[in-house]
Short mmCIF file of C-alpha atoms in Angstrom, two decimals:
data_model
loop_
_atom_site.label_atom_id
_atom_site.label_comp_id
_atom_site.label_asym_id
_atom_site.label_seq_id
_atom_site.Cartn_x
_atom_site.Cartn_y
_atom_site.Cartn_z
CA MET A 1 0.00 0.00 0.00
CA ALA A 2 1.49 3.33 -1.04
CA MET A 3 2.06 5.93 1.69
CA GLU A 4 -0.57 8.34 0.36
CA SER A 5 -3.15 5.55 0.10
CA LEU A 6 -2.34 4.43 3.66
CA ARG A 7 -2.76 7.99 4.92
CA GLN A 8 -6.19 8.23 3.24
CA PHE A 9 -7.16 4.86 4.70
CA VAL A 10 -6.25 5.97 8.23
CA VAL A 11 -8.27 9.17 7.77
CA ALA A 12 -11.34 7.24 6.56
CA LEU A 13 -10.99 4.62 9.30
CA SER A 14 -10.56 7.27 12.03
CA ALA A 15 -13.61 9.12 10.75
CA ALA A 16 -15.69 5.91 10.75
CA ALA A 17 -14.50 4.98 14.26
CA ALA A 18 -15.15 8.49 15.58
CA VAL A 19 -18.64 8.71 14.07
CA GLY A 20 -19.40 5.20 15.32
CA PHE A 21 -18.30 6.04 18.88
CA VAL A 22 -20.27 9.29 18.89
CA SER A 23 -23.35 7.36 17.68
CA ILE A 24 -23.03 4.98 20.63
CA ILE A 25 -22.68 7.92 23.04
CA PHE A 26 -25.75 9.52 21.44
CA VAL A 27 -27.93 6.43 21.78
CA LEU A 28 -26.82 5.98 25.42
CA ARG A 29 -27.52 9.62 26.24
CA TRP A 30 -30.91 9.29 24.50
CA VAL A 31 -32.10 6.42 26.69
CA LEU A 32 -30.32 7.45 29.92
CA HIS A 33 -30.88 11.21 29.87
CA TYR A 34 -34.03 11.78 27.78
CA LYS A 35 -35.82 8.44 28.32
CA GLU A 36 -36.41 5.97 31.14
CA GLY A 37 -32.91 4.45 31.35
CA LEU A 38 -32.14 0.75 31.00
CA ALA A 39 -33.71 -2.21 32.83
CA TRP A 40 -35.19 -5.62 32.07
CA ASP A 41 -38.63 -5.10 33.61
CA GLY A 42 -41.08 -5.38 30.71
CA GLY A 43 -41.50 -1.61 30.68
CA LEU A 44 -40.10 1.29 28.65
CA ALA A 45 -36.64 0.85 30.22
CA GLU A 46 -36.58 -2.65 28.71
CA PHE A 47 -37.64 -1.31 25.32
CA ASN A 48 -34.65 1.07 25.54
CA TRP A 49 -32.27 -1.89 25.18
CA HIS A 50 -33.58 -2.15 21.61
CA PRO A 51 -31.95 1.03 20.17
CA VAL A 52 -28.84 0.61 22.36
CA LEU A 53 -28.17 -2.97 21.22
CA ILE A 54 -28.98 -2.21 17.58
CA VAL A 55 -26.64 0.79 17.38
CA THR A 56 -23.75 -0.80 19.31
CA GLY A 57 -24.13 -4.31 17.90
CA PHE A 58 -26.08 -4.54 14.68
CA ILE A 59 -24.66 -1.30 13.25
CA PHE A 60 -21.29 -0.53 14.88
CA LEU A 61 -19.95 -4.08 15.34
CA GLN A 62 -21.33 -5.19 11.97
CA GLY A 63 -19.58 -2.23 10.33
CA ILE A 64 -16.26 -3.12 11.99
CA ALA A 65 -16.72 -6.79 11.00
CA ILE A 66 -17.13 -5.71 7.36
CA ILE A 67 -13.85 -3.77 7.19
CA VAL A 68 -11.72 -5.95 9.45
CA TYR A 69 -9.80 -7.40 6.46
CA ARG A 70 -8.86 -3.86 5.38
CA LEU A 71 -6.75 -3.05 8.47
CA PRO A 72 -3.12 -3.10 7.20
CA TRP A 73 -1.75 -4.06 10.62
CA THR A 74 -3.66 -7.37 10.37
CA TRP A 75 -2.12 -8.37 7.03
CA GLN A 76 0.66 -10.20 8.85
CA CYS A 77 -1.96 -12.36 10.56
CA SER A 78 -3.13 -15.50 8.80
CA LYS A 79 -6.24 -15.24 6.63
CA LEU A 80 -7.85 -17.95 8.75
CA LEU A 81 -7.46 -15.91 11.94
CA MET A 82 -9.01 -12.88 10.22
CA LYS A 83 -11.92 -15.04 9.02
CA PHE A 84 -12.57 -16.11 12.62
CA ILE A 85 -12.51 -12.46 13.76
CA HIS A 86 -14.84 -11.48 10.88
CA ALA A 87 -17.26 -14.31 11.69
CA GLY A 88 -16.97 -13.73 15.45
CA LEU A 89 -17.81 -10.02 15.23
CA ASN A 90 -20.77 -10.82 12.97
CA LEU A 91 -21.94 -13.47 15.43
CA VAL A 92 -21.81 -11.00 18.32
CA ALA A 93 -23.68 -8.42 16.19
CA PHE A 94 -26.36 -11.06 15.46
CA ILE A 95 -26.75 -11.94 19.16
CA PHE A 96 -27.11 -8.23 20.02
CA ALA A 97 -29.83 -7.95 17.34
CA VAL A 98 -31.72 -10.97 18.69
CA ILE A 99 -31.67 -9.64 22.27
CA ALA A 100 -32.76 -6.25 20.89
CA MET A 101 -35.79 -7.91 19.29
CA VAL A 102 -36.63 -9.90 22.43
CA ALA A 103 -36.66 -6.61 24.40
CA VAL A 104 -39.30 -5.17 22.05
CA PHE A 105 -41.51 -8.27 22.01
CA ASP A 106 -41.35 -8.40 25.84
CA PHE A 107 -42.28 -4.72 26.09
CA HIS A 108 -45.12 -5.04 23.51
CA ASN A 109 -46.57 -8.11 25.21
CA ALA A 110 -46.49 -6.48 28.66
CA ALA A 111 -48.06 -3.28 27.30
CA LYS A 112 -50.57 -5.15 25.09
CA ILE A 113 -49.22 -3.49 21.94
CA PRO A 114 -49.52 -5.68 18.81
CA ASN A 115 -46.28 -7.15 17.43
CA MET A 116 -45.05 -7.05 13.84
CA TYR A 117 -47.54 -4.55 12.43
CA SER A 118 -45.12 -1.89 11.16
CA LEU A 119 -42.92 -1.75 8.07
CA HIS A 120 -40.02 -1.27 10.52
CA SER A 121 -40.82 -4.61 12.16
CA TRP A 122 -41.32 -6.41 8.83
CA LEU A 123 -38.04 -5.21 7.33
CA GLY A 124 -36.19 -5.56 10.64
CA LEU A 125 -37.17 -9.22 11.00
CA MET A 126 -36.28 -9.85 7.34
CA VAL A 127 -32.83 -8.28 7.77
CA VAL A 128 -32.05 -10.25 10.95
CA THR A 129 -33.29 -13.50 9.37
CA LEU A 130 -31.23 -12.99 6.20
CA TYR A 131 -28.24 -11.95 8.35
CA CYS A 132 -28.52 -15.28 10.16
CA LEU A 133 -28.65 -17.10 6.81
CA GLN A 134 -25.61 -15.11 5.62
CA LEU A 135 -23.74 -16.09 8.81
CA VAL A 136 -24.57 -19.79 8.45
CA LEU A 137 -23.70 -19.87 4.74
CA GLY A 138 -20.53 -17.84 5.36
CA VAL A 139 -19.27 -20.21 8.07
CA GLY A 140 -20.29 -23.24 5.98
CA MET A 141 -18.52 -21.93 2.90
CA TYR A 142 -15.38 -20.29 4.25
CA LEU A 143 -14.60 -21.74 7.67
CA ILE A 144 -15.51 -25.42 7.25
CA PRO A 145 -12.72 -26.93 5.16
CA VAL A 146 -14.95 -29.39 3.26
CA THR A 147 -16.47 -26.83 0.88
CA PRO A 148 -15.16 -27.25 -2.69
CA VAL A 149 -12.82 -24.48 -3.80
CA SER A 150 -15.00 -23.70 -6.82
CA TRP A 151 -18.02 -23.03 -4.59
CA ARG A 152 -16.02 -20.62 -2.43
CA ALA A 153 -14.98 -18.51 -5.39
CA ALA A 154 -18.40 -18.62 -7.04
CA PHE A 155 -20.22 -17.64 -3.85
CA MET A 156 -17.89 -14.77 -2.85
CA PRO A 157 -19.43 -11.94 -4.95
CA LEU A 158 -22.87 -12.83 -3.56
CA HIS A 159 -21.45 -13.01 0.01
CA VAL A 160 -19.98 -9.50 -0.31
CA TYR A 161 -23.04 -8.04 -2.05
CA SER A 162 -25.37 -9.53 0.58
CA GLY A 163 -23.18 -8.34 3.41
CA LEU A 164 -23.12 -4.74 2.22
CA LEU A 165 -26.85 -4.81 1.38
CA LEU A 166 -27.77 -6.18 4.82
CA PHE A 167 -25.56 -3.60 6.55
CA SER A 168 -27.20 -0.76 4.58
CA SER A 169 -30.64 -2.22 5.25
CA ALA A 170 -29.92 -2.46 8.98
CA ILE A 171 -29.24 1.28 9.03
CA ALA A 172 -32.37 2.03 6.95
CA VAL A 173 -34.47 -0.01 9.39
CA ALA A 174 -32.88 1.81 12.34
CA LEU A 175 -33.85 5.17 10.80
CA MET A 176 -37.46 3.95 10.55
CA GLY A 177 -37.28 2.84 14.19
CA ILE A 178 -36.01 6.27 15.27
CA THR A 179 -38.90 7.87 13.35
CA GLU A 180 -41.45 5.62 15.07
CA LYS A 181 -40.00 6.16 18.55
CA LEU A 182 -39.85 9.96 18.21
CA ILE A 183 -43.48 10.09 17.04
CA PHE A 184 -44.79 7.68 19.71
CA GLY A 185 -42.44 8.74 22.51
CA LEU A 186 -42.79 12.53 22.35
CA SER A 187 -45.93 14.33 23.50
CA ASN A 188 -46.26 17.82 24.85
CA PRO A 189 -44.09 18.98 23.14
CA LYS A 190 -44.59 16.63 20.19
CA TYR A 191 -42.03 15.60 17.54
CA LYS A 192 -43.30 18.34 15.21
CA ASP A 193 -42.58 20.97 17.89
CA SER A 194 -38.87 20.01 17.77
CA PRO A 195 -38.04 19.63 21.48
CA PRO A 196 -34.33 19.09 22.31
CA GLU A 197 -34.77 15.29 22.29
CA ALA A 198 -36.12 15.41 18.70
CA ILE A 199 -33.14 17.42 17.45
CA PHE A 200 -30.70 15.24 19.41
CA VAL A 201 -32.06 11.97 18.02
CA ASN A 202 -32.37 13.35 14.48
CA ILE A 203 -28.62 14.03 14.72
CA LEU A 204 -28.12 10.41 15.83
CA GLY A 205 -29.94 9.36 12.63
CA VAL A 206 -27.64 11.51 10.50
CA LEU A 207 -24.58 10.06 12.31
CA LEU A 208 -25.73 6.51 11.52
CA VAL A 209 -26.01 7.40 7.81
CA VAL A 210 -22.51 8.96 7.83
CA PHE A 211 -21.11 5.88 9.62
CA GLY A 212 -22.72 3.63 7.00
CA ALA A 213 -21.39 5.74 4.12
CA LEU A 214 -17.83 5.61 5.53
CA ILE A 215 -17.91 1.83 6.07
CA LEU A 216 -19.25 1.28 2.53
CA TRP A 217 -16.51 3.57 1.14
CA ILE A 218 -13.76 1.68 3.01
CA ALA A 219 -15.20 -1.70 2.00
CA THR A 220 -15.44 -0.90 -1.71
CA GLN A 221 -12.07 0.84 -2.25
CA THR A 222 -10.14 -1.97 -3.91
CA SER A 223 -6.76 -0.32 -3.34
CA TRP A 224 -7.31 -0.84 0.40
CA LYS A 225 -7.91 -4.57 0.12
CA ARG A 226 -5.75 -7.13 1.91
CA PRO A 227 -3.10 -8.35 -0.59
CA THR A 228 -3.93 -11.82 -1.89
CA ASP A 229 -2.01 -14.73 -0.42
CA GLN A 230 -1.64 -15.84 -4.03
CA THR A 231 0.24 -12.61 -4.85
CA LEU A 232 2.53 -13.00 -1.84
CA HIS A 233 3.10 -16.66 -2.70
CA THR A 234 3.91 -15.86 -6.33
CA LEU A 235 6.20 -13.00 -5.38
CA HIS A 236 8.12 -15.28 -3.01
CA SER A 237 8.25 -18.48 -5.06
CA ASN A 238 8.31 -17.15 -8.65
CA GLY A 239 10.29 -14.03 -7.86
CA GLY A 240 7.33 -11.95 -9.03
CA GLY A 241 7.78 -13.24 -12.57
CA GLU A 242 4.06 -13.34 -13.18
CA ASP A 243 2.13 -10.12 -12.92
CA ASN A 244 -0.51 -10.72 -10.30
CA THR A 245 -1.26 -7.07 -9.68
CA LYS A 246 -3.14 -7.11 -12.95
CA VAL A 247 -5.11 -10.27 -12.39
CA GLY A 248 -5.74 -9.87 -8.67
CA PRO A 249 -7.86 -6.73 -8.49
CA ALA A 250 -9.78 -7.62 -11.66
CA LEU A 251 -11.30 -10.65 -10.05
CA SER A 252 -11.65 -9.45 -6.53
CA GLN A 253 -14.09 -6.82 -7.70
CA LEU A 254 -16.74 -6.27 -5.08
CA SER A 255 -15.49 -9.42 -3.44
CA ASP A 256 -13.00 -10.64 -0.93
CA GLY A 257 -11.53 -12.74 -3.71
CA ASP A 258 -8.25 -12.86 -1.88
CA ASP A 259 -9.29 -16.20 -0.50
CA ALA A 260 -6.17 -18.30 -0.89
CA GLU A 261 -8.06 -21.52 -1.49
CA ALA A 262 -10.23 -19.89 -4.11
CA SER A 263 -7.66 -18.06 -6.16
CA GLY A 264 -6.70 -21.14 -8.15
CA ASP A 265 -10.22 -21.40 -9.47
CA VAL A 266 -10.41 -17.67 -9.98
CA ARG A 267 -7.23 -17.78 -12.05
CA ARG A 268 -8.65 -20.58 -14.16
CA ARG A 269 -11.82 -18.60 -14.86
CA ASN A 270 -9.78 -15.57 -15.78
CA ASN A 271 -7.64 -17.54 -18.19
CA LYS A 272 -10.78 -18.82 -19.87
CA LEU A 273 -11.90 -15.21 -20.15
CA ASP A 274 -8.62 -14.29 -21.80
CA ASP A 275 -8.90 -17.03 -24.44
CA MET B 1 -21.41 -11.33 -23.08
CA ALA B 2 -21.78 -15.10 -22.89
CA MET B 3 -25.24 -16.54 -23.51
CA GLU B 4 -25.72 -17.72 -19.92
CA SER B 5 -24.64 -14.35 -18.54
CA LEU B 6 -27.05 -12.59 -20.93
CA ARG B 7 -29.90 -14.85 -19.82
CA GLN B 8 -29.18 -14.05 -16.15
CA PHE B 9 -29.04 -10.33 -16.98
CA VAL B 10 -32.45 -10.46 -18.68
CA VAL B 11 -33.93 -12.28 -15.66
CA ALA B 12 -32.54 -9.67 -13.23
CA LEU B 13 -33.60 -6.77 -15.44
CA SER B 14 -37.12 -8.20 -15.90
CA ALA B 15 -37.45 -8.70 -12.16
CA ALA B 16 -36.33 -5.12 -11.46
CA ALA B 17 -38.71 -3.71 -14.10
CA ALA B 18 -41.60 -5.82 -12.82
CA VAL B 19 -41.03 -4.88 -9.17
CA GLY B 20 -40.62 -1.25 -10.18
CA PHE B 21 -43.88 -1.21 -12.14
CA VAL B 22 -45.78 -2.94 -9.34
CA SER B 23 -44.38 -0.35 -6.87
CA ILE B 24 -45.77 2.45 -9.06
CA ILE B 25 -49.17 0.72 -9.24
CA PHE B 26 -49.09 0.31 -5.44
CA VAL B 27 -48.33 3.96 -4.74
CA LEU B 28 -51.06 5.06 -7.19
CA ARG B 29 -53.60 2.71 -5.64
CA TRP B 30 -52.56 3.94 -2.20
CA VAL B 31 -53.33 7.60 -2.93
CA LEU B 32 -56.28 7.02 -5.32
CA HIS B 33 -58.09 4.20 -3.52
CA TYR B 34 -57.12 4.49 0.16
CA LYS B 35 -56.37 8.22 0.38
CA GLU B 36 -57.75 11.48 -1.01
CA GLY B 37 -56.60 11.17 -4.62
CA LEU B 38 -54.42 13.72 -6.44
CA ALA B 39 -54.91 17.48 -6.77
CA TRP B 40 -52.92 20.71 -6.35
CA ASP B 41 -55.12 22.41 -3.77
CA GLY B 42 -52.92 22.79 -0.67
CA GLY B 43 -54.76 19.88 0.97
CA LEU B 44 -54.08 16.18 1.50
CA ALA B 45 -54.60 15.47 -2.21
CA GLU B 46 -51.65 17.77 -2.92
CA PHE B 47 -49.56 16.01 -0.29
CA ASN B 48 -50.30 12.76 -2.14
CA TRP B 49 -48.18 13.92 -5.08
CA HIS B 50 -45.21 13.52 -2.71
CA PRO B 51 -45.14 9.70 -2.52
CA VAL B 52 -46.28 9.33 -6.15
CA LEU B 53 -43.49 11.53 -7.54
CA ILE B 54 -40.85 10.05 -5.24
CA VAL B 55 -41.65 6.44 -6.17
CA THR B 56 -42.05 7.05 -9.92
CA GLY B 57 -39.27 9.61 -10.28
CA PHE B 58 -36.73 9.59 -7.50
CA ILE B 59 -36.74 5.81 -7.08
CA PHE B 60 -37.90 4.14 -10.34
CA LEU B 61 -36.40 6.59 -12.87
CA GLN B 62 -33.21 6.98 -10.83
CA GLY B 63 -32.87 3.19 -10.74
CA ILE B 64 -33.28 2.93 -14.51
CA ALA B 65 -30.79 5.79 -15.01
CA ILE B 66 -28.21 3.86 -12.97
CA ILE B 67 -28.39 0.68 -15.07
CA VAL B 68 -28.94 2.24 -18.50
CA TYR B 69 -25.33 1.48 -19.56
CA ARG B 70 -25.88 -2.20 -18.75
CA LEU B 71 -28.55 -2.78 -21.44
CA PRO B 72 -26.76 -4.87 -24.11
CA TRP B 73 -29.03 -3.57 -26.90
CA THR B 74 -27.62 -0.07 -26.29
CA TRP B 75 -23.99 -1.12 -26.74
CA GLN B 76 -24.21 -0.30 -30.46
CA CYS B 77 -25.16 3.29 -29.55
CA SER B 78 -22.37 5.79 -28.96
CA LYS B 79 -21.19 6.28 -25.40
CA LEU B 80 -22.05 9.98 -25.71
CA LEU B 81 -25.70 9.23 -26.52
CA MET B 82 -25.90 6.90 -23.50
CA LYS B 83 -24.38 9.59 -21.29
CA PHE B 84 -27.10 12.00 -22.42
CA ILE B 85 -29.78 9.39 -21.62
CA HIS B 86 -28.17 8.69 -18.21
CA ALA B 87 -27.99 12.42 -17.39
CA GLY B 88 -31.47 13.09 -18.82
CA LEU B 89 -33.14 10.39 -16.72
CA ASN B 90 -31.35 11.64 -13.60
CA LEU B 91 -32.45 15.21 -14.41
CA VAL B 92 -36.09 14.11 -14.73
CA ALA B 93 -35.78 12.16 -11.45
CA PHE B 94 -34.41 15.30 -9.77
CA ILE B 95 -37.26 17.48 -11.10
CA PHE B 96 -39.80 14.92 -9.81
CA ALA B 97 -38.12 15.05 -6.39
CA VAL B 98 -38.21 18.84 -6.28
CA ILE B 99 -41.93 18.96 -7.18
CA ALA B 100 -42.52 16.24 -4.57
CA MET B 101 -40.90 18.46 -1.93
CA VAL B 102 -42.85 21.54 -3.05
CA ALA B 103 -46.09 19.57 -2.61
CA VAL B 104 -45.22 18.81 1.03
CA PHE B 105 -44.13 22.37 1.88
CA ASP B 106 -47.37 23.70 0.30
CA PHE B 107 -49.45 21.23 2.29
CA HIS B 108 -47.61 21.93 5.56
CA ASN B 109 -47.90 25.70 5.16
CA ALA B 110 -51.64 25.50 4.37
CA ALA B 111 -52.25 23.17 7.34
CA LYS B 112 -49.90 25.12 9.67
CA ILE B 113 -47.71 22.04 10.23
CA PRO B 114 -44.02 22.90 10.88
CA ASN B 115 -41.56 22.11 8.08
CA MET B 116 -38.27 20.21 8.38
CA TYR B 117 -38.69 18.86 11.90
CA SER B 118 -38.39 15.13 11.19
CA LEU B 119 -35.36 12.94 10.47
CA HIS B 120 -37.19 12.02 7.23
CA SER B 121 -37.19 15.68 6.16
CA TRP B 122 -33.55 16.25 7.20
CA LEU B 123 -32.21 13.24 5.34
CA GLY B 124 -34.58 13.77 2.39
CA LEU B 125 -33.38 17.34 1.85
CA MET B 126 -29.75 16.19 2.20
CA VAL B 127 -30.22 13.44 -0.39
CA VAL B 128 -31.92 15.75 -2.91
CA THR B 129 -29.25 18.45 -2.38
CA LEU B 130 -26.37 16.00 -2.83
CA TYR B 131 -28.19 14.48 -5.83
CA CYS B 132 -28.25 17.95 -7.41
CA LEU B 133 -24.52 18.35 -6.71
CA GLN B 134 -23.87 14.91 -8.21
CA LEU B 135 -25.83 15.91 -11.32
CA VAL B 136 -23.95 19.21 -11.76
CA LEU B 137 -20.55 17.57 -11.17
CA GLY B 138 -21.45 14.65 -13.45
CA VAL B 139 -22.45 16.93 -16.33
CA GLY B 140 -19.41 19.15 -15.74
CA MET B 141 -17.05 16.19 -15.68
CA TYR B 142 -18.41 13.85 -18.33
CA LEU B 143 -20.57 15.84 -20.76
CA ILE B 144 -18.65 19.12 -21.08
CA PRO B 145 -15.62 18.34 -23.25
CA VAL B 146 -13.23 20.73 -21.46
CA THR B 147 -12.64 18.53 -18.40
CA PRO B 148 -9.12 17.04 -18.37
CA VAL B 149 -9.04 13.32 -19.06
CA SER B 150 -7.17 12.66 -15.80
CA TRP B 151 -9.96 14.29 -13.78
CA ARG B 152 -12.60 12.12 -15.46
CA ALA B 153 -10.83 8.90 -14.55
CA ALA B 154 -9.96 10.03 -11.03
CA PHE B 155 -13.50 11.17 -10.29
CA MET B 156 -15.30 8.10 -11.67
CA PRO B 157 -15.09 5.79 -8.61
CA LEU B 158 -16.49 8.61 -6.45
CA HIS B 159 -19.24 9.30 -9.03
CA VAL B 160 -20.34 5.67 -8.99
CA TYR B 161 -20.08 5.30 -5.19
CA SER B 162 -22.06 8.52 -4.64
CA GLY B 163 -24.68 7.48 -7.18
CA LEU B 164 -25.31 4.11 -5.56
CA LEU B 165 -25.24 5.62 -2.05
CA LEU B 166 -27.74 8.36 -2.98
CA PHE B 167 -30.04 5.81 -4.64
CA SER B 168 -29.95 3.59 -1.53
CA SER B 169 -30.48 6.61 0.70
CA ALA B 170 -33.47 7.75 -1.37
CA ILE B 171 -35.13 4.39 -0.70
CA ALA B 172 -34.25 4.54 3.02
CA VAL B 173 -35.79 8.02 3.25
CA ALA B 174 -38.91 6.80 1.42
CA LEU B 175 -39.30 3.99 3.97
CA MET B 176 -39.19 6.59 6.77
CA GLY B 177 -41.78 8.65 4.90
CA ILE B 178 -44.09 5.62 4.58
CA THR B 179 -43.69 5.01 8.33
CA GLU B 180 -44.61 8.64 9.14
CA LYS B 181 -47.59 8.71 6.79
CA LEU B 182 -49.05 5.42 8.08
CA ILE B 183 -48.77 6.61 11.69
CA PHE B 184 -50.20 10.10 11.03
CA GLY B 185 -52.70 9.08 8.32
CA LEU B 186 -54.37 6.11 9.99
CA SER B 187 -56.76 6.51 12.91
CA ASN B 188 -59.62 4.28 13.91
CA PRO B 189 -58.29 1.72 13.02
CA LYS B 190 -54.75 2.88 13.73
CA TYR B 191 -51.51 1.61 12.14
CA LYS B 192 -51.01 -0.83 15.04
CA ASP B 193 -54.42 -2.41 14.33
CA SER B 194 -53.17 -3.38 10.85
CA PRO B 195 -56.05 -2.19 8.64
CA PRO B 196 -55.86 -3.20 4.93
CA GLU B 197 -54.15 0.09 4.02
CA ALA B 198 -51.35 -0.61 6.55
CA ILE B 199 -50.67 -4.06 5.12
CA PHE B 200 -50.89 -2.75 1.54
CA VAL B 201 -48.41 0.09 2.12
CA ASN B 202 -46.05 -2.12 4.16
CA ILE B 203 -45.90 -4.33 1.04
CA LEU B 204 -45.07 -1.23 -1.03
CA GLY B 205 -42.13 -0.62 1.35
CA VAL B 206 -40.89 -4.19 0.88
CA LEU B 207 -41.22 -3.82 -2.92
CA LEU B 208 -39.08 -0.65 -2.85
CA VAL B 209 -36.34 -2.52 -0.96
CA VAL B 210 -36.45 -5.42 -3.45
CA PHE B 211 -36.31 -2.95 -6.37
CA GLY B 212 -33.28 -1.25 -4.79
CA ALA B 213 -31.54 -4.58 -4.16
CA LEU B 214 -32.05 -5.66 -7.80
CA ILE B 215 -30.76 -2.35 -9.22
CA LEU B 216 -27.69 -2.51 -6.96
CA TRP B 217 -27.05 -6.12 -8.02
CA ILE B 218 -27.30 -5.23 -11.74
CA ALA B 219 -25.10 -2.15 -11.30
CA THR B 220 -22.32 -3.97 -9.44
CA GLN B 221 -22.04 -7.15 -11.56
CA THR B 222 -18.94 -6.32 -13.60
CA SER B 223 -19.59 -9.06 -16.18
CA TRP B 224 -22.69 -7.09 -17.24
CA LYS B 225 -20.81 -3.88 -17.92
CA ARG B 226 -20.79 -2.18 -21.31
CA PRO B 227 -17.60 -3.27 -23.13
CA THR B 228 -15.00 -0.50 -23.17
CA ASP B 229 -14.68 1.48 -26.40
CA GLN B 230 -10.93 0.98 -25.88
CA THR B 231 -11.42 -2.79 -26.05
CA LEU B 232 -13.50 -2.54 -29.22
CA HIS B 233 -10.97 -0.14 -30.74
CA THR B 234 -8.05 -2.40 -29.90
CA LEU B 235 -9.83 -5.47 -31.21
CA HIS B 236 -10.55 -3.70 -34.49
CA SER B 237 -7.26 -1.86 -35.05
CA ASN B 238 -4.69 -4.12 -33.37
CA GLY B 239 -6.45 -7.36 -34.16
CA GLY B 240 -6.85 -7.94 -30.43
CA GLY B 241 -3.10 -8.28 -30.04
CA GLU B 242 -3.13 -6.66 -26.64
CA ASP B 243 -5.15 -8.20 -23.89
CA ASN B 244 -7.57 -5.55 -22.77
CA THR B 245 -10.00 -7.91 -21.10
CA LYS B 246 -7.46 -8.15 -18.31
CA VAL B 247 -6.80 -4.45 -17.91
CA GLY B 248 -10.32 -3.19 -18.50
CA PRO B 249 -12.28 -4.73 -15.64
CA ALA B 250 -9.45 -4.21 -13.16
CA LEU B 251 -9.74 -0.47 -13.40
CA SER B 252 -13.40 -0.10 -13.98
CA GLN B 253 -14.04 -1.58 -10.56
CA LEU B 254 -17.08 -0.01 -9.00
CA SER B 255 -16.90 2.55 -11.77
CA ASP B 256 -18.09 3.21 -15.28
CA GLY B 257 -14.44 3.31 -16.23
CA ASP B 258 -15.33 2.46 -19.83
CA ASP B 259 -15.16 6.13 -20.55
CA ALA B 260 -13.39 6.27 -23.89
CA GLU B 261 -11.70 9.57 -23.19
CA ALA B 262 -10.46 8.41 -19.82
CA SER B 263 -9.07 5.02 -20.70
CA GLY B 264 -5.80 6.46 -21.97
CA ASP B 265 -5.11 7.86 -18.57
CA VAL B 266 -6.39 4.75 -16.89
CA ARG B 267 -4.01 2.65 -18.95
CA ARG B 268 -1.16 4.88 -17.99
CA ARG B 269 -1.93 4.54 -14.31
CA ASN B 270 -2.20 0.81 -14.66
CA ASN B 271 1.15 0.58 -16.38
CA LYS B 272 2.70 2.55 -13.56
CA LEU B 273 1.13 0.08 -11.16
CA ASP B 274 2.68 -2.78 -13.11
CA ASP B 275 6.17 -1.31 -13.00
#
């Protein structure tokens, strides 16, 4: 990675981390200062776990999980270790999301509010369900060594596309949830009268969008990708005789195609393309 | 484009078009059947232009504008003509969005409802403003022939990233708008009692997400990209002696890098990378 590119990466990463941290502080201040605090009592303080767990887990941790391969200081670690960290962070994010949903169902049932009537609830449940599927397929494909190499390569563009789509959708669903909570939770003054809480939580919504935009930027900048093990291997064993810088990025488009096991197949497909 | 790839493209495109058309029918049925219809009278019928113009213009037309270069039957047309169509569709989408906003301000002012208090309004205004900036920069960069070739190439990844981010954000903001309108517009039965209108419009929200997911899939599949003019030129003049299939996709990553004027510069940068 060139020095200028590394500098830009550190700026983007610092911005994402800063915006992510501020978002977490905002959601905590929302529930602790403006709302009823946190508890597990079937009341509003239990509901409050919902936004806290979604922002810290399903948005912040999921965002970090997405870009964990991009951190240059991890490139000396084995790809397998990084896969475990990627999967582990996503698993924690999923557990946070499940507890967040349980908190809302508990609160609704205690307060005799119907469940699953809103577009927020429909899309939220879809996103968490598909996220679970993505996690199971990801572990099955990339962590269990029995999966054929050709499947791994073929599935990677879909894995990356789905991951970024689910991350974006999680933020979109959170924005709908903020909208619902500010309408239902504010009265005298109402949301439309713009009390301090309304302005404060609107800013939280904007922060979540900025965090999402930064993570998507970092994830899709191919010059910031982890170098392929194939490239390193070729450079060491062939003395760099074959030009992998050309082939590598072409095939890793929108994908983490730097999967060592997969690159053989990828190379084969590329050669066919060249014929 | 191989036959199998073409078949998959037609399936994805047909699905996107079908879901897009059904979304437009849903939003029309929403305002004409469930709500007050359409008029320009400062009342609720004027407000109703807001969702209609956003879904038809700012979501459907913007989506089509994004993938217009991917249509194989346009690859015989000049790149310049396709740029005009791309810019023209985006301009129409922008005008629809502006009229949609005017309808809401008119309605709010007549009904003495405050403007710009909700997260939906904040993010909506941001998206339309940045969309306008994207349009002006896009025309300045790619349609006005004075822009240096190096700028065009350097700016393209940002142009594509911003375009896809703004499109996704437009859908996210629409979902927040649907949430607001169902909460404010339904009473006796309320949104939480799931009357037919609530279910119907929730389905519209799901359709918009599916439409967005399909457009993003089509836009990011590099095998469906318009072949570079450089490739065609090389194939015709050099007899295909140089392998452009390798170089082309590598640099057009997440970009419409098949900009004829830019590819010279792109090639140069790539060669530097190879050194």
